[in-house]
Amino acid sequence: MLRTVRALVTAPAEPAAWEAAERHPVLGRPALVLFGLGVATLVAAFAPVLFVGPGNLPDDTLVTYALGDQVVTFPRRLVETVLLLLAVPFVFCLYVTVLTYVPTAVLGAVAAVRRGEASVPGGLASDPIGVTRRQARSFARTYGLVALGFVPQFAATLFTGAALVAALAGGADAADGLIRVTPAGHLVSVVDGAPALTAATHAVGAAATLVSGLLWTGAVGRGAGVSRRAAAAVAVPVTLLLVYVSDLAGHFGL
């Protein structure tokens, strides 16, 4: 898998690299990739609890599950947090796909009309259902390819989790908002009294998002069927915006 990801990162414009990724038993299943990112986020987010202390977990409202003859009780907010962390990668992938695919598809259609290769009003009038189905299939394929662009976020998230564990084990004080899930899909830390740690997690997160942007450019170009230049014209601003709101602005995140 690492070889396939390395091929995508080093040659995102090569069709062979994307074909290999789409055939891969794990990378070729976008739901599995995004669920895996959710699990990684969950592990990285809750590993520091071992050092903060389980007594700090919310326990105002409890949820009880019956598992066979056993009854297990969890804090309701903890259950909601777990479900949220598992779900957010799918939501993040959706809005990245919308922000990149829709403008790219529009630019591609306009370019085709200018070249005289297609007529958008004519196509919609003659076969509106067919056009809609083709666009839906193209969007769904792009969503799956964009999901591959979130693979670098694994590294940033696991780095943040490991850094937090190391900091708390070394005696750092935990502050409110110990970790945040950024709009780019990775975790960053907000540990009071450890500015170097916070800066490091933001730096790694920004680097991961830039690599993700490289993959998103190739994904949108392949999914929407447009040139790499047209895809980059949309994907680059979206990537830079995510870098800013996730790791430079300093106040965004869940």
mmCIF file of C-alpha atoms in Angstrom:
data_model
loop_
_atom_site.group_PDB
_atom_site.id
_atom_site.type_symbol
_atom_site.label_atom_id
_atom_site.label_comp_id
_atom_site.label_asym_id
_atom_site.label_seq_id
_atom_site.Cartn_x
_atom_site.Cartn_y
_atom_site.Cartn_z
ATOM 1 C CA MET A 1 0.000 0.000 0.000
ATOM 2 C CA LEU A 2 2.833 2.405 0.832
ATOM 3 C CA ARG A 3 4.311 1.824 -2.624
ATOM 4 C CA THR A 4 0.987 2.706 -4.259
ATOM 5 C CA VAL A 5 0.612 5.861 -2.160
ATOM 6 C CA ARG A 6 4.224 6.846 -2.909
ATOM 7 C CA ALA A 7 3.557 6.442 -6.630
ATOM 8 C CA LEU A 8 0.522 8.720 -6.367
ATOM 9 C CA VAL A 9 2.427 11.391 -4.449
ATOM 10 C CA THR A 10 5.482 11.356 -6.705
ATOM 11 C CA ALA A 11 3.548 11.097 -9.989
ATOM 12 C CA PRO A 12 -0.035 12.323 -9.435
ATOM 13 C CA ALA A 13 -0.465 13.051 -13.133
ATOM 14 C CA GLU A 14 0.319 9.467 -14.202
ATOM 15 C CA PRO A 15 -2.818 7.474 -15.106
ATOM 16 C CA ALA A 16 -1.021 4.226 -14.205
ATOM 17 C CA ALA A 17 -0.596 5.381 -10.596
ATOM 18 C CA TRP A 18 -4.315 6.088 -10.258
ATOM 19 C CA GLU A 19 -5.264 2.841 -11.972
ATOM 20 C CA ALA A 20 -3.113 0.926 -9.495
ATOM 21 C CA ALA A 21 -4.730 2.797 -6.586
ATOM 22 C CA GLU A 22 -8.243 2.092 -7.875
ATOM 23 C CA ARG A 23 -7.395 -1.623 -8.151
ATOM 24 C CA HIS A 24 -5.839 -1.755 -4.670
ATOM 25 C CA PRO A 25 -7.903 -3.842 -2.196
ATOM 26 C CA VAL A 26 -7.848 -1.043 0.405
ATOM 27 C CA LEU A 27 -7.201 2.202 -1.480
ATOM 28 C CA GLY A 28 -9.740 1.194 -4.106
ATOM 29 C CA ARG A 29 -12.488 1.303 -1.462
ATOM 30 C CA PRO A 30 -13.009 4.957 -0.508
ATOM 31 C CA ALA A 31 -15.401 4.102 2.328
ATOM 32 C CA LEU A 32 -12.693 1.940 3.883
ATOM 33 C CA VAL A 33 -10.103 4.726 3.511
ATOM 34 C CA LEU A 34 -12.363 7.332 5.138
ATOM 35 C CA PHE A 35 -13.490 4.964 7.881
ATOM 36 C CA GLY A 36 -9.843 4.168 8.560
ATOM 37 C CA LEU A 37 -9.111 7.878 8.915
ATOM 38 C CA GLY A 38 -11.995 8.119 11.366
ATOM 39 C CA VAL A 39 -10.571 5.241 13.403
ATOM 40 C CA ALA A 40 -7.107 6.833 13.360
ATOM 41 C CA THR A 41 -8.641 10.107 14.539
ATOM 42 C CA LEU A 42 -10.501 8.267 17.284
ATOM 43 C CA VAL A 43 -7.370 6.485 18.491
ATOM 44 C CA ALA A 44 -5.251 9.636 18.385
ATOM 45 C CA ALA A 45 -7.950 11.648 20.159
ATOM 46 C CA PHE A 46 -8.513 9.230 23.020
ATOM 47 C CA ALA A 47 -4.984 7.944 23.579
ATOM 48 C CA PRO A 48 -4.154 11.027 25.727
ATOM 49 C CA VAL A 49 -7.091 10.102 28.010
ATOM 50 C CA LEU A 50 -4.786 7.441 29.458
ATOM 51 C CA PHE A 51 -2.640 10.266 30.783
ATOM 52 C CA VAL A 52 -5.336 12.862 31.467
ATOM 53 C CA GLY A 53 -7.354 10.352 33.456
ATOM 54 C CA PRO A 54 -10.695 8.696 32.664
ATOM 55 C CA GLY A 55 -12.268 10.701 35.488
ATOM 56 C CA ASN A 56 -12.324 13.699 33.164
ATOM 57 C CA LEU A 57 -14.685 11.989 30.741
ATOM 58 C CA PRO A 58 -18.211 13.417 30.726
ATOM 59 C CA ASP A 59 -20.626 11.354 32.802
ATOM 60 C CA ASP A 60 -23.684 13.579 33.150
ATOM 61 C CA THR A 61 -25.888 11.424 30.929
ATOM 62 C CA LEU A 62 -25.367 7.705 30.432
ATOM 63 C CA VAL A 63 -26.274 5.350 27.602
ATOM 64 C CA THR A 64 -26.721 1.657 28.400
ATOM 65 C CA TYR A 65 -26.180 -1.158 25.917
ATOM 66 C CA ALA A 66 -27.069 -4.790 26.433
ATOM 67 C CA LEU A 67 -24.418 -7.076 24.937
ATOM 68 C CA GLY A 68 -25.694 -10.584 25.484
ATOM 69 C CA ASP A 69 -25.779 -11.127 29.243
ATOM 70 C CA GLN A 70 -23.571 -8.115 29.848
ATOM 71 C CA VAL A 71 -24.743 -4.532 30.318
ATOM 72 C CA VAL A 72 -22.319 -1.761 29.342
ATOM 73 C CA THR A 73 -22.838 1.902 30.235
ATOM 74 C CA PHE A 74 -21.173 4.790 28.412
ATOM 75 C CA PRO A 75 -21.427 8.555 28.834
ATOM 76 C CA ARG A 76 -23.777 9.877 26.155
ATOM 77 C CA ARG A 77 -21.415 12.646 25.080
ATOM 78 C CA LEU A 78 -18.619 10.103 24.712
ATOM 79 C CA VAL A 79 -20.785 7.996 22.387
ATOM 80 C CA GLU A 80 -21.709 11.076 20.358
ATOM 81 C CA THR A 81 -18.048 12.086 20.109
ATOM 82 C CA VAL A 82 -17.027 8.627 18.880
ATOM 83 C CA LEU A 83 -19.734 8.641 16.217
ATOM 84 C CA LEU A 84 -18.780 12.172 15.176
ATOM 85 C CA LEU A 85 -15.089 11.333 14.795
ATOM 86 C CA LEU A 86 -15.946 8.295 12.674
ATOM 87 C CA ALA A 87 -18.321 10.297 10.457
ATOM 88 C CA VAL A 88 -16.443 13.550 9.866
ATOM 89 C CA PRO A 89 -13.980 12.186 7.233
ATOM 90 C CA PHE A 90 -16.951 11.323 4.997
ATOM 91 C CA VAL A 91 -18.340 14.849 5.410
ATOM 92 C CA PHE A 92 -14.920 16.425 4.802
ATOM 93 C CA CYS A 93 -14.472 14.360 1.640
ATOM 94 C CA LEU A 94 -17.918 15.457 0.444
ATOM 95 C CA TYR A 95 -17.288 19.173 0.772
ATOM 96 C CA VAL A 96 -13.801 18.921 -0.756
ATOM 97 C CA THR A 97 -15.351 17.054 -3.690
ATOM 98 C CA VAL A 98 -18.084 19.683 -4.079
ATOM 99 C CA LEU A 99 -15.638 22.582 -3.824
ATOM 100 C CA THR A 100 -13.310 21.080 -6.429
ATOM 101 C CA TYR A 101 -15.523 19.049 -8.771
ATOM 102 C CA VAL A 102 -18.361 21.503 -9.397
ATOM 103 C CA PRO A 103 -16.198 24.466 -10.533
ATOM 104 C CA THR A 104 -13.942 22.111 -12.503
ATOM 105 C CA ALA A 105 -16.896 20.520 -14.302
ATOM 106 C CA VAL A 106 -18.304 23.965 -15.110
ATOM 107 C CA LEU A 107 -14.944 25.174 -16.436
ATOM 108 C CA GLY A 108 -14.607 21.984 -18.498
ATOM 109 C CA ALA A 109 -18.086 22.439 -19.997
ATOM 110 C CA VAL A 110 -17.403 26.085 -20.827
ATOM 111 C CA ALA A 111 -14.102 25.161 -22.483
ATOM 112 C CA ALA A 112 -15.829 22.466 -24.551
ATOM 113 C CA VAL A 113 -18.473 24.929 -25.705
ATOM 114 C CA ARG A 114 -15.822 27.468 -26.684
ATOM 115 C CA ARG A 115 -14.006 24.836 -28.720
ATOM 116 C CA GLY A 116 -17.270 23.961 -30.436
ATOM 117 C CA GLU A 117 -17.148 20.378 -29.139
ATOM 118 C CA ALA A 118 -20.404 20.538 -27.168
ATOM 119 C CA SER A 119 -23.481 22.585 -26.503
ATOM 120 C CA VAL A 120 -24.533 22.569 -22.865
ATOM 121 C CA PRO A 121 -28.093 23.886 -23.421
ATOM 122 C CA GLY A 122 -28.540 21.571 -26.378
ATOM 123 C CA GLY A 123 -27.319 18.543 -24.448
ATOM 124 C CA LEU A 124 -29.573 19.259 -21.493
ATOM 125 C CA ALA A 125 -32.569 19.803 -23.734
ATOM 126 C CA SER A 126 -32.076 16.624 -25.766
ATOM 127 C CA ASP A 127 -31.215 14.239 -22.921
ATOM 128 C CA PRO A 128 -31.545 15.819 -19.470
ATOM 129 C CA ILE A 129 -31.774 12.477 -17.633
ATOM 130 C CA GLY A 130 -28.728 11.092 -19.419
ATOM 131 C CA VAL A 131 -26.686 14.228 -18.700
ATOM 132 C CA THR A 132 -27.704 14.118 -15.039
ATOM 133 C CA ARG A 133 -26.783 10.450 -14.723
ATOM 134 C CA ARG A 134 -23.390 10.984 -16.326
ATOM 135 C CA GLN A 135 -22.657 13.900 -14.035
ATOM 136 C CA ALA A 136 -23.764 11.888 -11.007
ATOM 137 C CA ARG A 137 -21.488 8.985 -11.973
ATOM 138 C CA SER A 138 -18.623 11.384 -12.586
ATOM 139 C CA PHE A 139 -19.204 13.051 -9.195
ATOM 140 C CA ALA A 140 -19.361 9.697 -7.402
ATOM 141 C CA ARG A 141 -16.126 8.564 -9.033
ATOM 142 C CA THR A 142 -14.461 11.861 -8.140
ATOM 143 C CA TYR A 143 -15.605 11.447 -4.522
ATOM 144 C CA GLY A 144 -13.863 8.083 -4.375
ATOM 145 C CA LEU A 145 -10.682 9.503 -5.881
ATOM 146 C CA VAL A 146 -10.733 12.545 -3.586
ATOM 147 C CA ALA A 147 -10.929 10.127 -0.642
ATOM 148 C CA LEU A 148 -7.442 8.921 -1.598
ATOM 149 C CA GLY A 149 -6.243 12.484 -1.125
ATOM 150 C CA PHE A 150 -6.987 12.176 2.588
ATOM 151 C CA VAL A 151 -4.352 9.460 3.063
ATOM 152 C CA PRO A 152 -1.667 12.042 4.091
ATOM 153 C CA GLN A 153 -4.011 13.155 6.882
ATOM 154 C CA PHE A 154 -3.365 9.790 8.562
ATOM 155 C CA ALA A 155 0.254 10.814 9.143
ATOM 156 C CA ALA A 156 -0.672 14.227 10.575
ATOM 157 C CA THR A 157 -3.338 12.768 12.858
ATOM 158 C CA LEU A 158 -1.152 9.967 14.217
ATOM 159 C CA PHE A 159 1.717 12.423 14.727
ATOM 160 C CA THR A 160 -0.546 14.665 16.798
ATOM 161 C CA GLY A 161 -1.751 11.720 18.885
ATOM 162 C CA ALA A 162 1.781 10.502 19.553
ATOM 163 C CA ALA A 163 3.005 14.025 20.340
ATOM 164 C CA LEU A 164 0.164 14.562 22.801
ATOM 165 C CA VAL A 165 0.847 11.295 24.577
ATOM 166 C CA ALA A 166 4.538 12.164 24.832
ATOM 167 C CA ALA A 167 3.790 15.676 26.114
ATOM 168 C CA LEU A 168 1.282 14.547 28.722
ATOM 169 C CA ALA A 169 3.523 11.706 29.829
ATOM 170 C CA GLY A 170 6.241 14.313 30.301
ATOM 171 C CA GLY A 171 4.049 16.329 32.649
ATOM 172 C CA ALA A 172 2.455 18.926 30.342
ATOM 173 C CA ASP A 173 -0.860 20.335 31.578
ATOM 174 C CA ALA A 174 -3.935 19.606 29.482
ATOM 175 C CA ALA A 175 -6.037 22.636 28.570
ATOM 176 C CA ASP A 176 -9.602 22.913 27.369
ATOM 177 C CA GLY A 177 -9.702 22.026 23.695
ATOM 178 C CA LEU A 178 -6.752 19.669 24.014
ATOM 179 C CA ILE A 179 -7.222 18.523 20.419
ATOM 180 C CA ARG A 180 -9.161 19.779 17.427
ATOM 181 C CA VAL A 181 -10.279 18.144 14.218
ATOM 182 C CA THR A 182 -9.448 20.627 11.477
ATOM 183 C CA PRO A 183 -11.450 21.196 8.260
ATOM 184 C CA ALA A 184 -8.614 19.505 6.357
ATOM 185 C CA GLY A 185 -9.291 16.280 8.267
ATOM 186 C CA HIS A 186 -6.371 15.996 10.696
ATOM 187 C CA LEU A 187 -5.914 16.587 14.402
ATOM 188 C CA VAL A 188 -3.953 19.466 15.910
ATOM 189 C CA SER A 189 -3.109 20.024 19.557
ATOM 190 C CA VAL A 190 -3.828 22.927 21.839
ATOM 191 C CA VAL A 191 -1.728 22.100 24.898
ATOM 192 C CA ASP A 192 -1.274 24.969 27.308
ATOM 193 C CA GLY A 193 2.371 25.592 28.103
ATOM 194 C CA ALA A 194 3.657 23.601 25.126
ATOM 195 C CA PRO A 195 3.752 26.054 22.179
ATOM 196 C CA ALA A 196 6.422 24.034 20.372
ATOM 197 C CA LEU A 197 4.145 21.001 20.361
ATOM 198 C CA THR A 198 1.235 23.033 19.043
ATOM 199 C CA ALA A 199 3.401 24.559 16.312
ATOM 200 C CA ALA A 200 4.768 21.141 15.338
ATOM 201 C CA THR A 201 1.328 19.589 14.937
ATOM 202 C CA HIS A 202 0.185 22.564 12.841
ATOM 203 C CA ALA A 203 3.321 22.377 10.669
ATOM 204 C CA VAL A 204 2.894 18.653 10.042
ATOM 205 C CA GLY A 205 -0.803 19.198 9.380
ATOM 206 C CA ALA A 206 -0.103 21.956 6.853
ATOM 207 C CA ALA A 207 2.447 19.770 5.054
ATOM 208 C CA ALA A 208 -0.017 16.863 4.948
ATOM 209 C CA THR A 209 -2.729 19.119 3.507
ATOM 210 C CA LEU A 210 -0.397 20.381 0.774
ATOM 211 C CA VAL A 211 0.333 16.779 -0.208
ATOM 212 C CA SER A 212 -3.405 16.080 -0.095
ATOM 213 C CA GLY A 213 -3.921 19.027 -2.440
ATOM 214 C CA LEU A 214 -1.484 17.472 -4.885
ATOM 215 C CA LEU A 215 -3.541 14.286 -4.857
ATOM 216 C CA TRP A 216 -6.851 16.157 -5.052
ATOM 217 C CA THR A 217 -5.641 17.880 -8.207
ATOM 218 C CA GLY A 218 -5.021 14.544 -9.878
ATOM 219 C CA ALA A 219 -8.250 13.087 -8.475
ATOM 220 C CA VAL A 220 -10.465 15.887 -9.774
ATOM 221 C CA GLY A 221 -8.745 15.923 -13.134
ATOM 222 C CA ARG A 222 -9.264 12.182 -13.530
ATOM 223 C CA GLY A 223 -12.798 12.121 -12.119
ATOM 224 C CA ALA A 224 -14.099 15.146 -14.031
ATOM 225 C CA GLY A 225 -12.176 14.278 -17.186
ATOM 226 C CA VAL A 226 -10.405 17.629 -17.475
ATOM 227 C CA SER A 227 -6.780 18.632 -17.907
ATOM 228 C CA ARG A 228 -4.440 18.842 -14.940
ATOM 229 C CA ARG A 229 -4.170 22.603 -15.445
ATOM 230 C CA ALA A 230 -7.948 23.037 -15.201
ATOM 231 C CA ALA A 231 -8.083 20.830 -12.105
ATOM 232 C CA ALA A 232 -5.194 22.700 -10.483
ATOM 233 C CA ALA A 233 -6.921 26.042 -11.102
ATOM 234 C CA VAL A 234 -9.625 24.930 -8.669
ATOM 235 C CA ALA A 235 -7.863 22.455 -6.363
ATOM 236 C CA VAL A 236 -4.932 24.736 -5.483
ATOM 237 C CA PRO A 237 -7.061 27.588 -4.047
ATOM 238 C CA VAL A 238 -9.183 25.072 -2.119
ATOM 239 C CA THR A 239 -6.042 23.464 -0.695
ATOM 240 C CA LEU A 240 -4.525 26.782 0.331
ATOM 241 C CA LEU A 241 -7.808 27.781 1.969
ATOM 242 C CA LEU A 242 -7.825 24.545 3.977
ATOM 243 C CA VAL A 243 -4.206 25.085 5.013
ATOM 244 C CA TYR A 244 -5.107 28.558 6.243
ATOM 245 C CA VAL A 245 -8.258 27.701 8.178
ATOM 246 C CA SER A 246 -6.802 24.474 9.569
ATOM 247 C CA ASP A 247 -3.250 25.373 10.532
ATOM 248 C CA LEU A 248 -2.649 29.111 10.155
ATOM 249 C CA ALA A 249 -5.793 30.869 11.405
ATOM 250 C CA GLY A 250 -5.588 28.966 14.674
ATOM 251 C CA HIS A 251 -9.233 29.052 15.719
ATOM 252 C CA PHE A 252 -11.046 26.686 13.362
ATOM 253 C CA GLY A 253 -11.869 23.071 14.108
ATOM 254 C CA LEU A 254 -14.271 20.824 15.991
#
